[in-house]
Coordinates of C-alpha atoms in Angstrom, one line a residue:
M1 CA -11.3 -6.1 24.6
E2 CA -10.3 -6.8 21.0
I3 CA -8.0 -4.6 19.0
N4 CA -10.1 -2.2 16.9
I5 CA -8.7 -2.8 13.4
A6 CA -11.1 -0.3 11.8
S7 CA -10.0 2.3 14.4
L8 CA -6.3 1.7 13.5
Q9 CA -7.0 1.9 9.8
D10 CA -9.0 5.2 10.3
H11 CA -6.0 6.5 12.4
I12 CA -3.7 5.8 9.5
L13 CA -6.0 7.2 6.8
T14 CA -6.7 10.4 8.6
R15 CA -3.1 11.3 9.3
A16 CA -2.8 13.5 6.2
R17 CA -6.1 15.2 6.9
G18 CA -5.4 15.6 10.6
R19 CA -2.0 17.1 10.0
P20 CA -2.2 19.2 6.9
D21 CA 0.9 21.2 7.9
V22 CA 3.1 18.1 7.4
H23 CA 1.6 17.2 4.0
A24 CA 1.8 20.8 2.9
D25 CA 5.5 20.9 3.7
F26 CA 6.3 17.9 1.5
D27 CA 4.2 19.3 -1.4
F28 CA 5.5 22.8 -0.9
A29 CA 9.2 21.8 -1.3
I30 CA 9.0 20.2 -4.7
E31 CA 6.5 22.8 -6.0
R32 CA 8.7 25.7 -4.7
Y33 CA 11.8 24.1 -6.4
H34 CA 9.9 23.7 -9.6
R35 CA 8.7 27.3 -9.6
E36 CA 12.3 28.5 -9.0
F37 CA 13.5 26.3 -11.9
L38 CA 10.9 27.7 -14.3
A39 CA 11.8 31.3 -13.2
S40 CA 15.5 30.7 -13.7
T41 CA 15.1 29.2 -17.1
G42 CA 12.5 31.7 -18.3
G43 CA 10.1 28.9 -19.0
R44 CA 12.0 27.9 -22.2
K45 CA 11.6 24.4 -23.5
M46 CA 14.4 22.1 -22.5
D47 CA 15.1 18.4 -23.1
L48 CA 15.9 16.0 -20.3
E49 CA 19.7 16.3 -20.5
S50 CA 19.7 20.1 -20.6
T51 CA 17.3 20.1 -17.6
W52 CA 19.6 17.8 -15.8
R53 CA 22.7 19.9 -16.5
H54 CA 20.9 23.1 -15.4
V55 CA 19.9 21.5 -12.1
L56 CA 23.5 20.2 -11.6
E57 CA 24.9 23.6 -12.1
N58 CA 22.3 25.8 -10.5
G59 CA 20.4 23.7 -8.0
P60 CA 18.2 23.5 -6.2
R61 CA 20.3 21.8 -3.5
V62 CA 18.7 19.7 -0.8
D63 CA 21.9 19.5 1.2
D64 CA 20.6 21.5 4.1
V65 CA 17.8 19.0 5.1
P66 CA 19.2 17.2 8.2
E67 CA 19.2 13.5 8.5
R68 CA 17.8 11.7 11.6
A69 CA 20.7 10.2 13.4
K70 CA 20.1 8.0 16.4
S71 CA 19.6 10.0 19.6
N72 CA 18.7 8.8 23.1
A73 CA 17.8 12.3 24.2
K74 CA 15.3 12.6 21.3
A75 CA 14.0 9.0 22.1
V76 CA 13.3 10.1 25.7
A77 CA 11.6 13.3 24.7
V78 CA 9.3 11.6 22.2
R79 CA 8.5 8.8 24.6
Q80 CA 7.4 11.3 27.2
E81 CA 5.0 12.7 24.6
G82 CA 3.7 9.2 24.1
N83 CA 3.3 8.9 27.9
R84 CA 1.0 12.0 27.9
Y85 CA -1.1 10.5 25.2
Y86 CA -1.3 7.2 27.1
A87 CA -2.4 9.0 30.3
D88 CA -5.1 10.7 28.3
R89 CA -6.1 7.3 26.9
V90 CA -5.3 8.4 23.3
L91 CA -3.7 5.0 22.7
D92 CA -3.2 5.1 18.9
E93 CA -1.3 8.4 19.2
A94 CA 0.7 7.0 22.1
A95 CA 1.7 3.9 20.1
E96 CA 2.9 6.1 17.2
K97 CA 5.0 8.2 19.6
Y98 CA 6.4 5.0 21.2
N99 CA 7.3 3.8 17.7
E100 CA 9.1 7.1 17.0
S101 CA 11.0 6.8 20.3
I102 CA 12.0 3.3 19.3
C103 CA 13.3 4.6 16.0
W104 CA 15.3 7.3 17.6
A105 CA 16.8 5.1 20.3
E106 CA 20.5 4.2 19.9
P107 CA 21.3 0.5 19.4
G108 CA 22.1 -1.3 22.6
S109 CA 20.6 1.4 24.8
E110 CA 17.9 0.8 27.4
E111 CA 15.8 3.5 25.7
L112 CA 15.1 1.0 22.9
G113 CA 13.9 -1.6 25.4
I114 CA 11.7 0.9 27.3
G115 CA 9.9 1.8 24.0
F116 CA 9.0 -1.8 23.4
A117 CA 7.9 -2.2 27.0
N118 CA 5.6 0.8 26.8
R119 CA 4.1 -0.5 23.6
S120 CA 3.4 -3.8 25.2
A121 CA 1.2 -2.0 27.7
I122 CA -1.0 -0.7 25.0
C123 CA -1.3 -4.1 23.3
Y124 CA -2.3 -5.6 26.6
E125 CA -5.1 -3.0 27.1
H126 CA -6.3 -3.8 23.6
G127 CA -6.5 -7.4 24.5
D128 CA -4.0 -8.2 21.7
Y129 CA -2.1 -10.8 23.8
E130 CA 0.2 -12.3 21.2
I131 CA 1.5 -8.9 20.0
C132 CA 1.9 -8.0 23.7
L133 CA 4.1 -11.0 24.2
L134 CA 6.1 -10.0 21.1
N135 CA 6.8 -6.6 22.5
I136 CA 7.8 -8.0 25.9
A137 CA 10.3 -10.3 24.2
L138 CA 11.6 -7.3 22.2
A139 CA 11.9 -5.2 25.3
R140 CA 14.0 -7.9 27.0
K141 CA 16.1 -8.4 24.0
H142 CA 16.9 -4.7 23.8
N143 CA 18.2 -4.0 27.3
C144 CA 15.0 -3.0 29.0
P145 CA 16.0 -1.9 32.6
V146 CA 15.8 -4.6 35.3
K147 CA 13.4 -2.4 37.3
L148 CA 10.7 -2.9 34.7
E149 CA 11.0 -6.7 34.7
P150 CA 8.4 -7.3 37.4
K151 CA 5.8 -5.5 35.3
L152 CA 6.8 -7.3 32.2
A153 CA 6.7 -10.7 34.0
A154 CA 3.2 -10.0 35.4
R155 CA 2.0 -8.8 32.0
E156 CA 3.5 -11.9 30.3
Q157 CA 1.8 -14.3 32.7
N158 CA -1.5 -12.6 32.3
C159 CA -1.2 -12.8 28.5
R160 CA -0.4 -16.5 28.7
Q161 CA -3.4 -17.1 30.9
Q162 CA -5.7 -15.2 28.7
I163 CA -4.6 -17.1 25.6
A164 CA -4.9 -20.5 27.5
A165 CA -8.4 -19.5 28.5
G166 CA -9.4 -19.0 24.9
M167 CA -9.6 -15.2 25.1
S168 CA -7.3 -14.6 22.2
Q169 CA -8.8 -13.1 19.1
V170 CA -7.2 -15.9 17.1
S171 CA -9.7 -18.3 18.8
V172 CA -12.7 -16.5 17.3
P173 CA -13.9 -18.3 14.2
N174 CA -13.3 -16.3 11.0
P175 CA -13.6 -17.1 7.3
R176 CA -10.4 -17.8 5.5
F177 CA -9.7 -16.6 2.0
A178 CA -7.4 -19.1 0.3
M179 CA -7.7 -19.6 -3.4
N180 CA -10.9 -21.5 -3.7
V181 CA -11.1 -21.9 -7.5
E182 CA -8.9 -23.6 -10.1
T183 CA -5.8 -21.5 -10.5
D184 CA -3.8 -20.6 -13.6
S185 CA -1.0 -23.0 -14.5
K186 CA 1.5 -20.1 -15.0
I187 CA 0.1 -17.8 -12.3
P188 CA -0.8 -20.0 -9.3
F189 CA -2.0 -17.0 -7.2
M190 CA -4.6 -16.1 -9.8
A191 CA -7.8 -17.9 -10.9
K192 CA -7.8 -19.7 -14.2
G193 CA -10.0 -17.9 -16.7
L194 CA -8.7 -14.3 -16.5
R195 CA -6.9 -12.6 -19.3
M196 CA -5.7 -9.1 -20.3
T197 CA -7.1 -7.4 -23.3
E198 CA -7.4 -4.0 -24.8
V199 CA -10.8 -2.3 -24.4
P200 CA -11.7 1.0 -26.1
A201 CA -12.0 3.9 -23.6
Y202 CA -10.2 1.8 -21.0
G203 CA -7.0 0.6 -22.6
R204 CA -5.6 -2.4 -20.7
A205 CA -8.4 -4.4 -19.0
M206 CA -8.9 -7.7 -17.3
V207 CA -11.7 -9.9 -18.7
A208 CA -13.2 -13.2 -17.5
E209 CA -13.0 -16.1 -19.8
R210 CA -15.3 -18.2 -17.6
S211 CA -18.0 -17.5 -15.0
F212 CA -17.3 -16.9 -11.3
R213 CA -19.5 -16.9 -8.2
P214 CA -19.8 -14.5 -5.3
G215 CA -17.1 -15.3 -2.8
D216 CA -14.7 -16.8 -5.3
V217 CA -11.1 -15.7 -4.5
L218 CA -9.7 -14.6 -7.8
M219 CA -6.2 -13.3 -6.9
K220 CA -3.6 -13.0 -4.2
E221 CA -0.8 -11.1 -5.9
K222 CA 2.4 -10.2 -4.0
V223 CA 3.4 -6.5 -4.1
F224 CA 6.4 -6.0 -6.4
M225 CA 7.5 -2.9 -4.5
T226 CA 5.9 0.0 -2.6
M227 CA 6.6 3.4 -1.3
S228 CA 5.1 4.8 1.9
D229 CA 4.2 8.4 2.5
P230 CA 6.7 9.8 5.0
Q231 CA 3.8 11.0 7.1
Y232 CA 3.3 7.3 8.0
Q233 CA 7.0 6.4 8.6
Y234 CA 6.2 5.3 12.2
L235 CA 3.0 3.4 11.2
H236 CA 4.0 1.4 8.2
C237 CA 6.7 -1.2 7.2
H238 CA 9.1 0.6 4.9
F239 CA 9.6 -2.5 2.8
C240 CA 6.2 -4.3 2.4
G241 CA 4.0 -1.3 3.3
E242 CA 1.8 -3.1 5.9
S243 CA 0.4 -1.1 8.7
K244 CA 1.5 -3.2 11.6
L245 CA 1.5 -0.4 14.2
F246 CA 2.5 -2.6 17.2
N247 CA 5.1 -4.9 15.4
L248 CA 7.5 -2.3 14.0
I249 CA 11.2 -2.4 14.6
P250 CA 13.7 0.3 13.6
C251 CA 16.5 0.5 11.0
S252 CA 19.7 0.0 13.0
D253 CA 21.4 2.9 11.4
C254 CA 18.9 5.7 10.9
A255 CA 15.8 7.1 12.6
S256 CA 13.7 7.4 9.5
V257 CA 12.2 4.0 8.7
M258 CA 10.7 1.0 10.5
Y259 CA 9.9 -2.6 9.6
C260 CA 7.2 -5.1 10.5
S261 CA 9.8 -7.9 10.8
D262 CA 13.5 -8.6 10.7
K263 CA 13.0 -10.3 7.4
C264 CA 11.6 -7.1 5.8
R265 CA 14.4 -5.1 7.4
Q266 CA 17.0 -7.4 5.9
E267 CA 15.4 -7.5 2.5
D268 CA 15.1 -3.7 2.4
K269 CA 18.7 -3.3 3.4
R270 CA 19.7 -5.7 0.7
T271 CA 17.6 -4.2 -2.1
L272 CA 16.8 -0.5 -1.5
H273 CA 17.5 1.0 1.9
R274 CA 21.3 0.5 1.4
F275 CA 20.9 3.3 -1.2
E276 CA 18.7 5.5 0.9
C277 CA 20.0 5.2 4.5
G278 CA 21.8 8.5 5.2
I279 CA 19.8 10.5 2.6
K280 CA 16.3 9.4 3.6
E281 CA 15.1 12.7 5.1
K282 CA 16.2 14.5 2.0
L283 CA 14.1 12.1 -0.1
N284 CA 11.2 12.6 2.3
H285 CA 11.6 16.3 1.8
L286 CA 10.9 15.9 -1.9
Y287 CA 8.3 13.1 -1.5
T288 CA 5.3 13.2 -3.9
S289 CA 4.0 9.7 -4.3
I290 CA 4.7 8.3 -7.8
V291 CA 7.6 10.7 -8.4
A292 CA 9.4 9.0 -5.5
L293 CA 8.5 5.5 -6.6
G294 CA 10.1 5.8 -10.1
P295 CA 13.7 6.2 -8.9
R296 CA 13.3 3.4 -6.4
M297 CA 12.2 1.1 -9.2
F298 CA 15.5 1.8 -10.9
L299 CA 17.5 1.0 -7.8
Y300 CA 15.5 -2.1 -7.1
G301 CA 16.2 -3.2 -10.7
L302 CA 19.9 -2.5 -10.1
T303 CA 19.8 -4.9 -7.2
L304 CA 18.0 -7.5 -9.3
F305 CA 20.8 -7.3 -11.9
G306 CA 23.4 -8.0 -9.2
D307 CA 24.6 -4.3 -9.2
N308 CA 25.8 -4.8 -12.8
V309 CA 24.9 -1.4 -14.3
D310 CA 26.1 -2.2 -17.7
E311 CA 24.1 -5.4 -18.0
M312 CA 21.0 -3.7 -16.7
Q313 CA 21.5 -0.9 -19.3
K314 CA 22.0 -3.5 -22.1
V315 CA 18.8 -5.4 -21.3
C316 CA 16.6 -2.3 -20.6
E317 CA 17.7 -0.4 -23.7
A318 CA 17.2 -3.5 -25.9
Q319 CA 13.6 -3.8 -24.9
K320 CA 11.0 -1.8 -26.7
R321 CA 8.3 0.1 -24.9
S322 CA 5.7 -1.4 -27.2
G323 CA 3.5 -2.6 -24.3
S324 CA 3.6 -5.4 -21.8
N325 CA 1.3 -8.0 -20.5
P326 CA 2.2 -8.9 -16.9
M327 CA 0.3 -12.2 -17.3
D328 CA 3.1 -13.3 -19.7
V329 CA 5.4 -13.8 -16.7
D330 CA 5.6 -17.4 -15.6
Y331 CA 5.3 -17.8 -11.9
S332 CA 4.9 -21.6 -11.9
N333 CA 8.4 -22.1 -10.4
G334 CA 8.1 -19.3 -7.9
Y335 CA 8.2 -15.5 -7.8
N336 CA 11.0 -14.2 -10.0
A337 CA 11.3 -10.4 -9.3
L338 CA 13.8 -10.0 -12.2
E339 CA 11.4 -11.3 -14.8
V340 CA 8.6 -9.1 -13.3
F341 CA 11.0 -6.1 -13.6
K342 CA 11.8 -6.9 -17.2
N343 CA 8.1 -7.1 -18.0
L344 CA 7.4 -3.8 -16.4
N345 CA 10.3 -2.2 -18.3
Q346 CA 8.2 -2.8 -21.5
V347 CA 5.1 -0.9 -20.3
K348 CA 4.0 1.4 -23.0
V349 CA 4.1 5.0 -21.7
T350 CA 1.2 7.2 -22.8
K351 CA 2.1 10.7 -24.0
K352 CA 1.7 13.3 -21.2
E353 CA 0.8 16.9 -21.5
E354 CA 3.8 19.1 -22.2
K355 CA 3.7 20.8 -18.7
N356 CA 3.6 17.4 -17.0
Y357 CA 6.4 16.0 -19.1
R358 CA 8.6 19.0 -18.3
R359 CA 7.8 18.6 -14.6
F360 CA 8.9 14.9 -14.8
M361 CA 12.2 16.0 -16.4
F362 CA 12.8 18.4 -13.5
T363 CA 11.9 16.0 -10.7
A364 CA 14.0 13.2 -12.3
S365 CA 16.9 15.7 -12.3
I366 CA 16.5 16.8 -8.7
Y367 CA 16.1 13.2 -7.5
F368 CA 19.3 12.4 -9.4
T369 CA 21.2 15.0 -7.4
V370 CA 19.9 13.6 -4.1
Y371 CA 20.6 10.0 -4.8
M372 CA 24.1 10.8 -6.0
Q373 CA 24.8 11.9 -2.4
S374 CA 24.5 8.2 -1.4
P375 CA 27.9 6.5 -1.2
A376 CA 26.3 3.2 -2.4
V377 CA 24.9 4.9 -5.5
R378 CA 28.1 6.8 -6.3
A379 CA 30.0 3.5 -6.0
L380 CA 28.0 2.0 -8.8
I381 CA 27.0 4.9 -11.0
V382 CA 30.4 6.1 -12.0
T383 CA 30.7 7.1 -15.7
E384 CA 28.7 9.9 -17.4
D385 CA 27.0 7.2 -19.6
Q386 CA 25.8 5.4 -16.5
Q387 CA 24.6 8.6 -15.0
K388 CA 22.6 9.4 -18.1
F389 CA 21.1 5.9 -18.0
M390 CA 20.0 6.4 -14.4
L391 CA 18.5 9.7 -15.2
R392 CA 16.6 8.3 -18.2
C393 CA 15.3 5.5 -16.0
F394 CA 14.2 7.9 -13.3
M395 CA 12.2 9.7 -16.0
D396 CA 10.8 6.6 -17.6
Y397 CA 10.0 4.6 -14.5
K398 CA 8.1 7.5 -12.9
Q399 CA 5.7 7.4 -15.9
I400 CA 5.5 3.5 -15.8
C401 CA 4.7 3.7 -12.1
L402 CA 2.1 6.3 -12.7
Q403 CA 0.3 3.8 -15.1
A404 CA 1.1 0.5 -13.3
S405 CA 0.9 1.4 -9.6
M406 CA -2.2 1.7 -7.4
F407 CA -1.3 5.0 -5.6
F408 CA -4.8 6.3 -6.2
W409 CA -6.3 3.5 -4.1
D410 CA -4.1 3.8 -1.0
E411 CA -3.5 7.2 0.6
A412 CA -0.6 5.8 2.7
N413 CA 1.3 3.8 0.2
A414 CA 2.0 3.6 -3.6
P415 CA 2.0 -0.1 -4.1
L416 CA 3.0 -1.7 -7.4
F417 CA 1.0 -4.8 -8.3
P418 CA 1.7 -5.5 -12.0
I419 CA -1.2 -7.9 -12.7
A420 CA -3.7 -6.1 -10.5
S421 CA -2.9 -2.8 -12.2
I422 CA -4.7 -4.1 -15.3
I423 CA -8.0 -3.9 -13.4
N424 CA -10.0 -0.8 -14.1
H425 CA -12.3 1.2 -11.8
S426 CA -16.0 1.3 -11.7
C427 CA -18.4 2.7 -9.1
D428 CA -20.4 -0.5 -9.7
P429 CA -17.6 -3.1 -9.1
N430 CA -18.0 -6.8 -9.5
V431 CA -15.0 -7.7 -7.2
Y432 CA -13.8 -6.4 -3.9
A433 CA -10.1 -6.0 -3.0
I434 CA -8.6 -5.4 0.4
P435 CA -6.3 -2.3 0.6
R436 CA -3.1 -1.7 2.5
M437 CA -1.7 -5.2 2.5
S438 CA 1.5 -6.7 1.1
H439 CA -0.8 -8.8 -1.2
F440 CA -3.6 -7.8 -3.5
K441 CA -6.4 -10.2 -2.5
M442 CA -9.5 -10.0 -4.8
V443 CA -12.9 -11.6 -4.1
A444 CA -15.9 -11.8 -6.5
L445 CA -18.8 -9.6 -5.2
K446 CA -21.5 -10.9 -7.5
P447 CA -21.8 -13.4 -10.4
I448 CA -19.3 -12.6 -13.2
A449 CA -20.2 -13.9 -16.6
K450 CA -17.8 -15.1 -19.3
G451 CA -16.6 -12.1 -21.3
E452 CA -17.4 -9.6 -18.6
Q453 CA -14.7 -7.1 -17.6
I454 CA -13.4 -7.2 -14.0
F455 CA -13.9 -4.0 -12.1
F456 CA -13.1 -2.9 -8.6
S457 CA -13.7 0.4 -7.0
Y458 CA -10.8 2.7 -6.1
G459 CA -13.1 4.1 -3.3
P460 CA -16.7 5.2 -4.0
V461 CA -19.6 2.9 -5.0
W462 CA -22.7 4.3 -6.6
Y463 CA -25.2 2.7 -4.2
K464 CA -23.4 4.2 -1.1
N465 CA -22.3 7.6 -2.3
G466 CA -24.5 10.2 -3.9
D467 CA -23.8 11.3 -7.5
K468 CA -22.0 14.5 -6.5
A469 CA -20.1 13.0 -3.6
K470 CA -19.0 10.1 -5.8
Q471 CA -17.8 12.4 -8.7
D472 CA -16.1 14.7 -6.3
S473 CA -14.4 11.7 -4.7
T474 CA -13.0 10.3 -7.9
M475 CA -11.8 13.7 -9.1
S476 CA -10.2 14.8 -5.8
L477 CA -8.6 11.5 -4.8
F478 CA -7.9 9.8 -8.1
L479 CA -7.6 12.8 -10.5
F480 CA -10.0 11.5 -13.2
Q481 CA -13.6 12.0 -14.1
C482 CA -15.3 8.6 -13.8
D483 CA -17.5 7.6 -16.8
C484 CA -18.6 4.2 -15.6
V485 CA -22.2 3.0 -16.0
A486 CA -23.2 4.7 -12.7
C487 CA -21.5 8.0 -13.5
N488 CA -22.5 8.6 -17.2
P489 CA -26.0 10.1 -17.0
A490 CA -27.3 8.6 -20.2
R491 CA -25.9 5.2 -19.5
L492 CA -27.2 5.3 -15.9
K493 CA -30.7 6.2 -17.0
R494 CA -30.8 3.2 -19.4
W495 CA -29.2 0.9 -16.8
L496 CA -31.7 1.8 -14.0
A497 CA -34.5 1.1 -16.4
T498 CA -33.4 -2.5 -16.6
Q499 CA -33.7 -3.2 -12.9
K500 CA -36.3 -5.7 -11.7
R501 CA -38.3 -5.7 -8.5
L502 CA -38.0 -8.4 -5.9
D503 CA -40.9 -10.8 -5.9
E504 CA -42.7 -12.0 -2.7
H505 CA -40.1 -14.7 -2.1
G506 CA -37.3 -12.2 -2.7
I507 CA -38.7 -9.7 -0.2
R508 CA -38.9 -12.5 2.4
D509 CA -35.3 -13.6 1.6
L510 CA -34.2 -10.0 1.9
R511 CA -35.6 -9.7 5.4
T512 CA -34.0 -12.9 6.4
C513 CA -30.6 -11.9 5.0
S514 CA -30.8 -8.4 6.5
K515 CA -31.6 -9.9 9.9
V516 CA -28.5 -12.1 9.7
I517 CA -26.3 -9.2 8.6
A518 CA -27.6 -7.0 11.5
D519 CA -27.1 -9.7 14.1
D520 CA -23.9 -8.8 16.1
L521 CA -23.8 -12.4 17.5
A522 CA -23.9 -14.1 14.1
P523 CA -20.5 -15.5 13.0
L524 CA -19.0 -13.8 10.0
A525 CA -19.1 -17.1 8.1
A526 CA -22.9 -17.3 8.6
K527 CA -23.3 -13.7 7.4
M528 CA -21.1 -14.4 4.3
N529 CA -23.1 -17.5 3.4
A530 CA -26.4 -15.6 3.7
V531 CA -25.4 -12.7 1.5
Q532 CA -23.7 -15.0 -1.1
Q533 CA -26.8 -17.1 -1.4
F534 CA -29.0 -14.0 -1.8
I535 CA -26.7 -12.4 -4.3
K536 CA -26.5 -15.5 -6.4
K537 CA -30.3 -15.9 -6.4
Y538 CA -31.3 -12.3 -7.1
A539 CA -28.4 -11.0 -9.2
H540 CA -30.8 -10.6 -12.1
T541 CA -32.5 -7.7 -10.2
H542 CA -29.4 -5.6 -10.2
P543 CA -29.3 -2.5 -10.0
N544 CA -32.3 -2.9 -7.7
E545 CA -31.9 -0.8 -4.6
S546 CA -32.6 -3.6 -2.2
F547 CA -30.1 -5.9 -4.0
C548 CA -27.5 -3.2 -3.8
S549 CA -28.0 -2.9 0.0
V550 CA -27.0 -6.5 0.3
L551 CA -24.0 -5.9 -2.0
Q552 CA -22.9 -3.1 0.4
G553 CA -23.5 -5.5 3.3
F554 CA -21.3 -8.1 1.6
T555 CA -18.6 -5.5 1.1
D556 CA -18.6 -4.6 4.8
I557 CA -18.5 -8.3 5.8
L558 CA -15.6 -9.0 3.4
Y559 CA -13.6 -6.0 4.8
E560 CA -14.1 -7.2 8.4
A561 CA -13.4 -10.8 7.6
L562 CA -10.3 -10.1 5.5
M563 CA -8.9 -7.7 8.1
N564 CA -9.5 -10.3 10.8
E565 CA -7.7 -12.9 8.7
W566 CA -4.8 -10.5 8.3
A567 CA -4.7 -9.6 12.0
N568 CA -5.0 -13.2 13.1
K569 CA -2.1 -14.2 10.8
M570 CA -0.1 -11.3 12.4
R571 CA -0.9 -12.6 15.9
S572 CA 0.0 -16.2 15.1
E573 CA 3.3 -15.1 13.5
A574 CA 4.1 -13.0 16.6
L575 CA 3.5 -15.9 18.9
E576 CA 5.7 -18.1 16.7
Q577 CA 8.5 -15.5 16.9
V578 CA 8.2 -15.4 20.7
D579 CA 8.3 -19.2 21.0
R580 CA 11.4 -19.3 18.8
G581 CA 13.1 -16.8 21.0
L582 CA 12.8 -14.2 18.2

């Protein structure tokens, strides 16, 4: 039985909807504090510094939010909840509870090992043998009781036998999505022939300077930084944001965050979590997506400047917010996070409505009060000038992140992909990008002509969602009214009038292609080849309904293939960890 990736993704995506009480609590706190602030100031206009001083003197205080210190008693109680889910065969909920138990467990205690042992049982039932072996190794490393060793040994032997017999999911053929076109000399993870430009009604946009074919891999950008919704703290890596439910390991000092690898844990400790460990639950209490990402961008920048506050201030204040082109950064000698940060610091911030600007000033001020409770922050931000600099950066970077992040695209994370942030939304996209990864991987859906703007969909597509459903989706999820060719009534009418019918050969090819797509036994590579050939041959009929049905099929195949590629990479890395002795 293979692990159901789609099921796990659905589990993650429905957490907010499934537990509205949790989400409401996070939203309510910051909203309640803001209402209290407006009432206490009489709604009078205030600048950033006066807002900050008012909050410092009058609150609100977030001191009474308790932090999650390690507790074996709590670990046992939560694990027992997981056991009940396991007995009822609700395995995803059981895995989440086991993760929470692992996070609560005190370092060196057998409760930590038991949590990994229990998680290995779920992996085995899923038929995810490499991840099962990883959890068995983690259980042994973390003092799993000797009485459980016979079960672990038998499970380990069974996993090895299944892998040797070719039953591992890694052995199932799956397309790979390495860069398959000529790459840019400065940006080796991006196709040559893409550039940023300004387009009326869109602002920044990505445009093709050459043609591309369906299936061309156009980009694989590494996430600059991300911020996970606290609702998913036991489902996502706190550093890279990936949803590796069965790989997660805890912070050694607090019970608030988890990581997909020791590498991510060490990197987060070096860059950001050193500032947040000990105040994380207070930050979670205030969490509202981009509002939380802005302050973290400042602290990440501080790390990149070697904790030299004065040097960071000198560089940042010398730069003008006249606009930035993230494609100006040279990646030919590797990924230089400091240069990426400097480029982001130049993003031109668009003017906000007065009420939103005032809200940003308030949230910057309250986040300042919480972060100043961190000993690591207080040790670096000492003088009043430095404090004002941090405050201004909190304010500015929230606005930069609002424009440059992709929070609208991922309900669980607010990832910051500087180059990919250039790409605009359309309900008739010409590329597909896989969500919830530590990399933004983008594949051409249909032929892209020279001079054509690159579009991907933040969620809905016009040929799958009805007009009302699509408009409701973009407004409720992404807070804007889409005006793409499929959403503007006048443009849509003219566009639909240009569609062409499939001829007799086209109808025959459609039947053949549809048959391959529907064949559960057909390899994904064969399905991809069939749809790519059809799309290339009949792209001139777009927006023909039959052609769009193949586009939707291509999207579904790409999602499955990309998720399988990600999962197989995760399995292979897990087995390598085990063979290295972790």
